[in-house]
Short mmCIF file of C-alpha atoms in Angstrom, two decimals:
data_model
loop_
_atom_site.label_atom_id
_atom_site.label_comp_id
_atom_site.label_asym_id
_atom_site.label_seq_id
_atom_site.Cartn_x
_atom_site.Cartn_y
_atom_site.Cartn_z
CA SER A 1 35.87 35.73 4.17
CA LEU A 2 34.28 34.30 7.14
CA HIS A 3 31.37 36.71 7.49
CA TYR A 4 30.53 35.82 3.93
CA ALA A 5 31.19 32.19 3.18
CA ASP A 6 28.65 32.11 0.36
CA HIS A 7 30.44 34.51 -1.80
CA VAL A 8 33.48 35.04 -3.72
CA PHE A 9 35.18 38.77 -3.91
CA ALA A 10 37.30 40.54 -6.35
CA ALA A 11 38.65 43.83 -5.64
CA CYS A 12 40.45 46.37 -7.80
CA ASP A 13 42.82 48.62 -6.64
CA VAL A 14 43.68 50.51 -9.73
CA ILE A 15 41.80 51.24 -13.18
CA TYR A 16 43.89 53.53 -15.39
CA ILE A 17 42.77 54.95 -18.72
CA ARG A 18 45.17 57.15 -20.65
CA PRO A 19 43.99 60.86 -20.60
CA ASP A 20 43.77 60.90 -24.30
CA MET A 21 41.36 57.89 -23.99
CA ARG A 22 39.06 59.08 -21.40
CA LYS A 23 36.39 60.74 -23.67
CA GLY A 24 33.41 58.60 -24.28
CA SER A 25 32.46 55.29 -22.74
CA ILE A 26 35.87 53.91 -22.54
CA GLY A 27 35.62 53.53 -18.56
CA TYR A 28 32.22 52.03 -18.48
CA LYS A 29 32.97 49.50 -21.22
CA LEU A 30 36.01 48.26 -19.51
CA ILE A 31 33.88 47.88 -16.06
CA LYS A 32 31.56 45.98 -17.92
CA TYR A 33 33.91 43.69 -19.82
CA VAL A 34 35.50 43.06 -16.07
CA GLU A 35 32.21 42.41 -14.50
CA LYS A 36 31.49 39.55 -17.29
CA ASP A 37 34.80 37.96 -16.88
CA LEU A 38 34.47 37.97 -13.30
CA ALA A 39 30.91 36.33 -13.05
CA LYS A 40 32.14 33.66 -15.56
CA LEU A 41 34.73 32.75 -12.81
CA GLY A 42 32.11 32.88 -10.29
CA ILE A 43 33.11 36.15 -8.62
CA SER A 44 29.64 37.52 -6.68
CA ASN A 45 31.06 40.73 -5.41
CA LEU A 46 33.47 43.46 -7.02
CA ALA A 47 34.77 46.23 -5.26
CA ILE A 48 36.44 49.14 -6.81
CA ASN A 49 38.77 51.73 -5.15
CA THR A 50 38.64 55.03 -6.06
CA LYS A 51 41.25 57.86 -5.61
CA VAL A 52 39.98 61.22 -4.13
CA HIS A 53 42.11 63.34 -6.39
CA ALA A 54 40.43 61.05 -9.54
CA PRO A 55 37.05 60.51 -8.56
CA PHE A 56 34.68 58.60 -10.91
CA ASP A 57 31.77 58.09 -8.21
CA SER A 58 29.00 58.92 -10.51
CA LEU A 59 29.90 56.47 -13.28
CA LEU A 60 30.01 53.69 -10.59
CA SER A 61 26.63 54.95 -9.15
CA LYS A 62 25.24 55.07 -12.57
CA MET A 63 26.39 51.61 -13.02
CA GLY A 64 24.65 50.32 -9.60
CA TYR A 65 27.82 50.24 -7.25
CA ASN A 66 26.88 51.35 -3.98
CA LEU A 67 29.29 53.67 -1.42
CA THR A 68 29.92 50.90 1.37
CA GLU A 69 33.22 52.66 3.32
CA ARG A 70 35.79 55.14 3.22
CA LEU A 71 39.55 54.25 3.38
CA TYR A 72 41.94 56.48 5.53
CA THR A 73 45.80 56.12 4.93
CA LYS A 74 48.87 57.73 6.45
CA TYR A 75 52.51 57.89 5.51
CA LEU A 76 54.74 56.56 8.30
CA GLY A 77 57.79 57.04 6.52
CA SER A 78 60.53 54.38 5.96
#
């Protein structure tokens, strides 16, 4: 990014865990694994998108993530 030339960003569009595996701390462990792996690659900032119908904002907040923007979409057909 021209605005943040001193940072390397990673973006996660989808995190999916099968419904039968969602109990316990599997989501937390998955995110921590990704953070560690990305840090080894020199990534300094990770953005994770969540879906309105399936939020996990409380987990992300507890893990130190900040809500920084909202995304609006509109289907235009085709």
